[in-house]
Amino acid sequence: MIKKIEISGIHTEVTDDLKKYVTKKIGKLDQYLPVHARKTAYAEVKLKEQKVKKRTECTCEVILHLPKETIMTKETTVN
């Protein structure tokens, strides 16, 4: 399991349940990493909520820092 996961919320509150969910899902990514990269790998999770044309959009951005590279992914959904 990835030991260091930084979770931050922009215009949204990060609750304990949300932290547990993110840790459970993102923490499992270490099984896809080489053994030497697991010790120094850490993740940043940025949760953002914004209003667009009378609807709420939620965006999750995950940045995975590895020893020699950085992997970023972003997903947006309408609530």
Coordinates of C-alpha atoms in Angstrom, one line a residue:
M1 CA 0.0 0.0 0.0
I2 CA 1.3 3.5 -0.8
K3 CA 2.1 4.9 2.6
K4 CA 2.0 8.7 1.9
I5 CA -1.2 10.0 0.3
E6 CA -1.9 13.7 0.5
I7 CA -5.6 14.5 0.1
S8 CA -6.7 18.1 -0.4
G9 CA -10.1 19.7 -1.2
I10 CA -10.7 22.8 -3.3
H11 CA -14.2 24.3 -2.6
T12 CA -15.1 21.0 -0.9
E13 CA -14.8 19.4 2.5
V14 CA -12.7 16.3 2.8
T15 CA -14.5 14.0 5.3
D16 CA -13.1 11.0 7.1
D17 CA -15.3 8.7 4.9
L18 CA -13.9 10.3 1.8
K19 CA -10.3 9.9 3.1
K20 CA -10.9 6.2 3.8
Y21 CA -12.3 5.7 0.3
V22 CA -9.5 7.5 -1.4
T23 CA -6.8 5.7 0.7
K24 CA -8.4 2.3 -0.1
K25 CA -8.5 2.9 -3.9
I26 CA -5.3 4.8 -4.4
G27 CA -3.3 2.7 -1.9
K28 CA -3.7 -0.4 -4.0
L29 CA -1.8 1.1 -6.9
D30 CA 1.5 -0.1 -5.4
Q31 CA 0.9 -3.6 -6.7
Y32 CA 1.6 -2.3 -10.2
L33 CA 4.9 -0.6 -9.2
P34 CA 8.3 -2.3 -9.3
V35 CA 9.6 -3.3 -5.8
H36 CA 12.3 -0.6 -5.8
A37 CA 9.8 2.2 -6.5
R38 CA 7.4 1.3 -3.8
K39 CA 9.4 2.7 -0.9
T40 CA 9.6 6.3 -2.3
A41 CA 6.3 6.5 -4.2
Y42 CA 3.7 8.9 -2.9
A43 CA 0.4 10.3 -4.2
E44 CA -1.3 13.7 -4.2
V45 CA -5.1 13.7 -4.6
K46 CA -6.9 16.9 -5.3
L47 CA -10.7 17.0 -5.1
K48 CA -12.4 20.0 -6.6
E49 CA -16.1 21.0 -6.7
Q50 CA -17.4 23.8 -8.9
K51 CA -20.7 25.2 -10.2
V52 CA -21.1 25.3 -14.0
K53 CA -24.4 26.3 -15.5
K54 CA -26.7 25.4 -12.6
R55 CA -25.0 22.1 -12.0
T56 CA -22.2 20.9 -9.8
E57 CA -19.0 19.3 -11.3
C58 CA -16.7 17.3 -9.2
T59 CA -13.1 16.7 -10.4
C60 CA -10.6 14.3 -8.9
E61 CA -6.9 14.7 -9.9
V62 CA -4.3 12.1 -8.8
I63 CA -0.6 12.7 -9.2
L64 CA 1.6 9.7 -8.5
H65 CA 5.2 10.6 -7.8
L66 CA 7.7 7.8 -8.7
P67 CA 11.5 7.9 -8.4
K68 CA 12.2 8.8 -12.1
E69 CA 8.8 10.0 -13.3
T70 CA 5.4 11.4 -12.4
I71 CA 2.0 10.1 -13.5
M72 CA -1.1 12.3 -13.5
T73 CA -4.7 11.5 -14.2
K74 CA -7.9 13.6 -14.0
E75 CA -11.6 12.7 -14.0
T76 CA -14.6 15.0 -14.0
T77 CA -18.2 14.1 -13.4
V78 CA -21.5 15.9 -12.9
N79 CA -23.3 15.4 -9.6

